[in-house]
mmCIF file of C-alpha atoms in Angstrom:
data_model
loop_
_atom_site.group_PDB
_atom_site.id
_atom_site.type_symbol
_atom_site.label_atom_id
_atom_site.label_comp_id
_atom_site.label_asym_id
_atom_site.label_seq_id
_atom_site.Cartn_x
_atom_site.Cartn_y
_atom_site.Cartn_z
ATOM 1 C CA MET A 1 17.387 26.913 -16.428
ATOM 2 C CA SER A 2 18.239 27.826 -12.900
ATOM 3 C CA ASP A 3 14.675 27.644 -11.613
ATOM 4 C CA VAL A 4 14.453 23.868 -11.926
ATOM 5 C CA LYS A 5 14.131 22.421 -8.453
ATOM 6 C CA ASN A 6 14.531 18.920 -7.076
ATOM 7 C CA PHE A 7 11.151 17.728 -5.872
ATOM 8 C CA LEU A 8 10.925 14.631 -3.687
ATOM 9 C CA TYR A 9 7.432 13.197 -3.311
ATOM 10 C CA LEU A 10 7.160 11.147 -0.134
ATOM 11 C CA ASN A 11 4.355 8.569 -0.320
ATOM 12 C CA ARG A 12 3.349 6.973 2.991
ATOM 13 C CA ARG A 13 -0.258 5.765 2.513
ATOM 14 C CA ALA A 14 -1.820 2.621 1.126
ATOM 15 C CA PRO A 15 -3.866 3.039 -2.067
ATOM 16 C CA TYR A 16 -7.712 2.961 -2.238
ATOM 17 C CA GLY A 17 -8.454 3.238 1.507
ATOM 18 C CA THR A 18 -7.813 6.964 1.275
ATOM 19 C CA VAL A 19 -7.342 9.345 -1.659
ATOM 20 C CA TYR A 20 -3.728 10.308 -0.790
ATOM 21 C CA ALA A 21 -2.000 7.908 -3.205
ATOM 22 C CA TRP A 22 -4.033 9.022 -6.200
ATOM 23 C CA GLU A 23 -3.690 12.715 -5.301
ATOM 24 C CA SER A 24 0.086 12.314 -5.018
ATOM 25 C CA LEU A 25 0.297 10.677 -8.422
ATOM 26 C CA GLU A 26 -1.638 13.547 -9.993
ATOM 27 C CA VAL A 27 0.670 16.143 -8.434
ATOM 28 C CA VAL A 28 3.746 14.153 -9.532
ATOM 29 C CA LEU A 29 2.512 14.170 -13.139
ATOM 30 C CA ILE A 30 1.847 17.927 -12.948
ATOM 31 C CA GLY A 31 5.343 18.571 -11.536
ATOM 32 C CA ALA A 32 6.902 16.454 -14.271
ATOM 33 C CA ALA A 33 4.894 18.295 -16.953
ATOM 34 C CA PHE A 34 6.488 21.539 -15.701
ATOM 35 C CA GLU A 35 9.898 19.927 -16.279
ATOM 36 C CA GLN A 36 10.956 19.916 -12.663
ATOM 37 C CA ASP A 37 13.429 17.334 -11.400
ATOM 38 C CA VAL A 38 11.098 14.777 -9.815
ATOM 39 C CA SER A 39 11.891 11.863 -7.504
ATOM 40 C CA LEU A 40 9.403 9.578 -5.774
ATOM 41 C CA ALA A 41 9.900 7.760 -2.502
ATOM 42 C CA PHE A 42 7.660 5.007 -1.144
ATOM 43 C CA VAL A 43 7.832 4.591 2.624
ATOM 44 C CA ASP A 44 5.681 2.879 5.298
ATOM 45 C CA ASP A 45 2.307 1.835 3.812
ATOM 46 C CA GLY A 46 3.223 3.792 0.671
ATOM 47 C CA VAL A 47 5.074 0.711 -0.596
ATOM 48 C CA TYR A 48 1.650 -0.913 -1.091
ATOM 49 C CA GLN A 49 0.886 1.633 -3.845
ATOM 50 C CA ILE A 50 3.236 -0.050 -6.288
ATOM 51 C CA MET A 51 2.378 -3.692 -5.605
ATOM 52 C CA LYS A 52 1.842 -5.588 -8.832
ATOM 53 C CA GLY A 53 -1.334 -7.485 -9.757
ATOM 54 C CA GLN A 54 -3.833 -4.864 -8.556
ATOM 55 C CA ASP A 55 -7.371 -5.514 -9.831
ATOM 56 C CA THR A 56 -10.131 -3.202 -8.591
ATOM 57 C CA SER A 57 -12.913 -4.720 -10.720
ATOM 58 C CA GLY A 58 -14.650 -6.024 -7.590
ATOM 59 C CA LEU A 59 -14.716 -2.543 -6.018
ATOM 60 C CA GLY A 60 -16.050 -0.479 -8.916
ATOM 61 C CA ILE A 61 -13.253 2.081 -8.571
ATOM 62 C CA LYS A 62 -10.362 2.998 -10.870
ATOM 63 C CA ASN A 63 -7.192 0.907 -10.712
ATOM 64 C CA PHE A 64 -4.578 3.654 -11.062
ATOM 65 C CA SER A 65 -1.536 1.397 -10.596
ATOM 66 C CA PRO A 66 -0.833 1.175 -14.394
ATOM 67 C CA THR A 67 -0.175 4.944 -14.292
ATOM 68 C CA TYR A 68 3.054 4.341 -12.351
ATOM 69 C CA SER A 69 4.386 2.501 -15.410
ATOM 70 C CA ALA A 70 3.900 5.698 -17.452
ATOM 71 C CA LEU A 71 6.143 7.769 -15.165
ATOM 72 C CA GLY A 72 9.218 6.873 -17.221
ATOM 73 C CA ASP A 73 7.638 8.591 -20.225
ATOM 74 C CA TYR A 74 7.328 11.745 -18.108
ATOM 75 C CA ASP A 75 11.075 11.647 -17.373
ATOM 76 C CA VAL A 76 10.434 10.465 -13.825
ATOM 77 C CA GLN A 77 13.342 8.062 -13.478
ATOM 78 C CA LYS A 78 14.147 8.059 -9.779
ATOM 79 C CA ILE A 79 11.816 5.920 -7.694
ATOM 80 C CA TYR A 80 13.070 4.995 -4.241
ATOM 81 C CA VAL A 81 11.544 2.286 -2.049
ATOM 82 C CA GLU A 82 12.572 2.013 1.583
ATOM 83 C CA LYS A 83 13.924 -1.407 2.503
ATOM 84 C CA GLU A 84 12.813 -1.249 6.142
ATOM 85 C CA SER A 85 9.221 -0.653 5.013
ATOM 86 C CA LEU A 86 9.303 -3.624 2.639
ATOM 87 C CA ASP A 87 10.813 -5.891 5.309
ATOM 88 C CA ALA A 88 8.187 -5.006 7.933
ATOM 89 C CA ARG A 89 5.454 -5.954 5.457
ATOM 90 C CA GLY A 90 7.004 -9.224 4.297
ATOM 91 C CA LEU A 91 7.551 -7.796 0.804
ATOM 92 C CA THR A 92 10.481 -7.803 -1.610
ATOM 93 C CA VAL A 93 11.135 -5.880 -4.813
ATOM 94 C CA GLU A 94 9.718 -8.939 -6.641
ATOM 95 C CA ASP A 95 6.258 -8.023 -5.289
ATOM 96 C CA LEU A 96 6.437 -4.569 -6.895
ATOM 97 C CA LEU A 97 5.617 -3.243 -10.366
ATOM 98 C CA ASP A 98 8.477 -3.544 -12.846
ATOM 99 C CA LEU A 99 8.979 0.175 -13.502
ATOM 100 C CA LYS A 100 11.360 1.199 -16.316
ATOM 101 C CA TYR A 101 12.649 4.280 -18.090
ATOM 102 C CA GLU A 102 14.645 4.804 -21.276
ATOM 103 C CA ASP A 103 18.055 6.416 -20.724
ATOM 104 C CA GLU A 104 18.639 9.017 -23.434
ATOM 105 C CA ASP A 105 22.348 9.218 -22.486
ATOM 106 C CA ASP A 106 22.765 5.493 -23.099
ATOM 107 C CA ASP A 107 21.166 4.967 -26.522
ATOM 108 C CA TRP A 108 17.673 4.816 -24.943
ATOM 109 C CA ALA A 109 18.493 1.635 -23.080
ATOM 110 C CA GLU A 110 15.639 0.464 -20.847
ATOM 111 C CA LYS A 111 16.602 0.658 -17.180
ATOM 112 C CA ASP A 112 14.970 -0.013 -13.819
ATOM 113 C CA SER A 113 13.471 3.052 -12.157
ATOM 114 C CA ILE A 114 13.075 1.456 -8.739
ATOM 115 C CA LYS A 115 15.964 1.585 -6.321
ATOM 116 C CA VAL A 116 15.629 0.013 -2.879
ATOM 117 C CA VAL A 117 17.265 2.260 -0.274
ATOM 118 C CA SER A 118 17.723 2.204 3.496
ATOM 119 C CA ALA A 119 16.042 4.727 5.783
ATOM 120 C CA GLU A 120 19.429 6.355 6.242
ATOM 121 C CA GLU A 121 19.936 6.718 2.488
ATOM 122 C CA LEU A 122 16.434 8.123 2.129
ATOM 123 C CA ALA A 123 17.143 10.656 4.856
ATOM 124 C CA LYS A 124 20.109 11.863 2.799
ATOM 125 C CA LEU A 125 17.966 12.076 -0.350
ATOM 126 C CA MET A 126 15.466 14.197 1.566
ATOM 127 C CA ASP A 127 18.302 16.402 2.774
ATOM 128 C CA GLU A 128 19.574 16.887 -0.791
ATOM 129 C CA SER A 129 16.150 17.803 -2.193
ATOM 130 C CA ASP A 130 14.997 21.405 -2.611
ATOM 131 C CA VAL A 131 11.374 20.529 -1.810
ATOM 132 C CA VAL A 132 9.799 17.545 -0.022
ATOM 133 C CA LEU A 133 6.080 16.991 -0.580
ATOM 134 C CA SER A 134 4.436 14.432 1.707
ATOM 135 C CA PHE A 135 1.303 12.455 0.965
ATOM 136 C CA MET B 1 -23.240 -13.604 22.487
ATOM 137 C CA PRO B 2 -20.674 -13.468 19.687
ATOM 138 C CA ILE B 3 -19.546 -10.160 18.224
ATOM 139 C CA LEU B 4 -18.264 -9.490 14.718
ATOM 140 C CA HIS B 5 -15.299 -7.135 15.016
ATOM 141 C CA THR B 6 -14.557 -5.241 11.802
ATOM 142 C CA VAL B 7 -11.167 -3.711 10.968
ATOM 143 C CA ASN B 8 -10.658 -1.455 7.932
ATOM 144 C CA LYS B 9 -7.278 0.163 8.684
ATOM 145 C CA SER B 10 -3.757 -1.029 7.942
ATOM 146 C CA PRO B 11 -2.087 -2.507 11.063
ATOM 147 C CA PHE B 12 0.953 -0.350 10.292
ATOM 148 C CA GLU B 13 -0.999 2.885 10.264
ATOM 149 C CA ARG B 14 -3.314 2.420 13.239
ATOM 150 C CA ASN B 15 -3.766 0.034 16.139
ATOM 151 C CA SER B 16 -7.314 -0.991 15.089
ATOM 152 C CA LEU B 17 -6.321 -4.628 14.517
ATOM 153 C CA ASP B 18 -4.514 -4.849 17.872
ATOM 154 C CA SER B 19 -7.529 -3.401 19.670
ATOM 155 C CA ALA B 20 -9.985 -5.663 17.881
ATOM 156 C CA ILE B 21 -7.978 -8.755 18.812
ATOM 157 C CA SER B 22 -7.555 -7.592 22.423
ATOM 158 C CA HIS B 23 -11.318 -7.237 22.773
ATOM 159 C CA ALA B 24 -12.416 -10.353 20.895
ATOM 160 C CA LEU B 25 -13.689 -13.070 23.246
ATOM 161 C CA LYS B 26 -13.610 -16.758 22.434
ATOM 162 C CA GLY B 27 -16.145 -17.603 19.732
ATOM 163 C CA SER B 28 -16.201 -14.150 18.173
ATOM 164 C CA SER B 29 -15.036 -13.161 14.693
ATOM 165 C CA VAL B 30 -12.760 -10.543 13.127
ATOM 166 C CA MET B 31 -13.497 -9.270 9.612
ATOM 167 C CA LEU B 32 -10.677 -7.519 7.714
ATOM 168 C CA TYR B 33 -11.697 -5.243 4.825
ATOM 169 C CA GLU B 34 -10.504 -2.114 2.944
ATOM 170 C CA ASP B 35 -6.949 -1.301 4.167
ATOM 171 C CA GLY B 36 -7.495 -3.813 6.987
ATOM 172 C CA VAL B 37 -6.724 -6.621 4.525
ATOM 173 C CA TYR B 38 -2.984 -5.825 4.773
ATOM 174 C CA GLY B 39 -3.172 -7.348 8.264
ATOM 175 C CA ALA B 40 -4.039 -10.728 6.713
ATOM 176 C CA MET B 41 -0.678 -11.099 4.979
ATOM 177 C CA LYS B 42 1.872 -13.527 6.357
ATOM 178 C CA GLY B 43 5.466 -12.529 6.980
ATOM 179 C CA THR B 44 4.571 -9.086 8.314
ATOM 180 C CA ALA B 45 5.598 -7.572 11.623
ATOM 181 C CA SER B 46 2.029 -8.009 12.928
ATOM 182 C CA ALA B 47 1.112 -11.466 11.580
ATOM 183 C CA ASP B 48 1.901 -13.283 14.851
ATOM 184 C CA LYS B 49 -0.921 -11.475 16.634
ATOM 185 C CA ILE B 50 -3.506 -13.032 14.331
ATOM 186 C CA SER B 51 -1.890 -16.472 14.421
ATOM 187 C CA GLY B 52 -1.836 -16.321 18.216
ATOM 188 C CA ALA B 53 -5.518 -15.418 18.475
ATOM 189 C CA MET B 54 -6.741 -17.868 15.888
ATOM 190 C CA LYS B 55 -7.541 -20.779 18.210
ATOM 191 C CA ASP B 56 -10.276 -18.720 19.890
ATOM 192 C CA VAL B 57 -11.311 -16.264 17.202
ATOM 193 C CA SER B 58 -12.291 -16.743 13.528
ATOM 194 C CA PHE B 59 -10.654 -14.422 11.004
ATOM 195 C CA TYR B 60 -12.168 -13.397 7.682
ATOM 196 C CA VAL B 61 -10.864 -11.173 4.871
ATOM 197 C CA LEU B 62 -12.812 -9.562 2.019
ATOM 198 C CA GLY B 63 -11.713 -11.004 -1.354
ATOM 199 C CA PRO B 64 -12.422 -7.986 -3.601
ATOM 200 C CA ASP B 65 -10.299 -5.779 -1.326
ATOM 201 C CA LEU B 66 -7.428 -8.282 -1.561
ATOM 202 C CA LYS B 67 -7.638 -8.334 -5.363
ATOM 203 C CA ALA B 68 -7.714 -4.544 -5.605
ATOM 204 C CA ARG B 69 -4.471 -4.354 -3.655
ATOM 205 C CA GLY B 70 -2.683 -7.087 -5.593
ATOM 206 C CA ILE B 71 -2.581 -9.513 -2.648
ATOM 207 C CA ASP B 72 -2.631 -13.119 -3.816
ATOM 208 C CA GLU B 73 -4.387 -15.605 -1.537
ATOM 209 C CA SER B 74 -1.117 -17.569 -1.288
ATOM 210 C CA LYS B 75 0.260 -14.643 0.736
ATOM 211 C CA LEU B 76 -2.352 -14.907 3.485
ATOM 212 C CA ILE B 77 -1.808 -16.220 7.009
ATOM 213 C CA ASP B 78 -2.989 -19.855 7.121
ATOM 214 C CA GLY B 79 -6.493 -20.219 8.518
ATOM 215 C CA ILE B 80 -7.917 -16.867 7.430
ATOM 216 C CA LYS B 81 -11.053 -17.367 5.351
ATOM 217 C CA VAL B 82 -11.548 -15.298 2.189
ATOM 218 C CA VAL B 83 -15.167 -14.133 1.815
ATOM 219 C CA ASP B 84 -17.217 -12.050 -0.628
ATOM 220 C CA TYR B 85 -19.665 -9.212 0.017
ATOM 221 C CA SER B 86 -22.675 -11.483 0.617
ATOM 222 C CA ASP B 87 -20.671 -13.568 3.113
ATOM 223 C CA PHE B 88 -19.793 -10.318 4.912
ATOM 224 C CA VAL B 89 -23.495 -9.476 5.161
ATOM 225 C CA GLN B 90 -24.241 -12.987 6.423
ATOM 226 C CA LEU B 91 -21.570 -12.610 9.144
ATOM 227 C CA THR B 92 -23.288 -9.461 10.414
ATOM 228 C CA VAL B 93 -26.532 -11.449 10.591
ATOM 229 C CA ASP B 94 -24.999 -14.513 12.251
ATOM 230 C CA ASN B 95 -23.406 -12.477 15.031
ATOM 231 C CA ASP B 96 -25.394 -10.665 17.711
ATOM 232 C CA LYS B 97 -23.546 -7.391 17.276
ATOM 233 C CA VAL B 98 -20.981 -5.635 15.137
ATOM 234 C CA SER B 99 -18.117 -3.621 16.628
ATOM 235 C CA ALA B 100 -16.280 -1.456 14.104
ATOM 236 C CA TRP B 101 -12.602 -0.743 14.867
ATOM 237 C CA THR B 102 -11.862 2.101 12.468
#
């Protein structure tokens, strides 16, 4: 179908302190349900959204981080994390959730969804997208 | 007359932590909570500011907010004390005033 567009969701906020991260995730799932071509990018404080080991039991609010692991099942396979943002926060890809998808073109082999990219590479991805939605 | 300075914003998103530290006199305290807890992590671009202020100012971070964000205590700047909600309340009592840097 020609009306499938490339959507890039740009996530720049930490989770829990504001509602942006959760709202973004909801819109991503809606976009994927409409079979659009969805990519996610985590930049600036957005990289904190996908840190592993989140436990909100002491706050009495929902821990939505397990939902990111379900993105692969919604055919969301392209998750970009900006290297400069990780570096500034003393983080590496080891601190992040282990997000996977199954590649239907490769006998459903399980593959990593997360790709660490530079700011320059991310700028190109934004340029190549039909729509950029920022949260 | 010690003041408890509270910071609930990420140091990468706002300058609340910088301002709190700049205005904290010797003997006062800084309490990091909500998104402010990201400032307590070592190895970040802003960690040196806390380390530099630590000889004069006490730093505290709220444990439940660390856990929610997946921050293990091993990742904290040395010398920051992890506290719970009742400790937070006690700090507001023990200090003469609270200044909230939001």
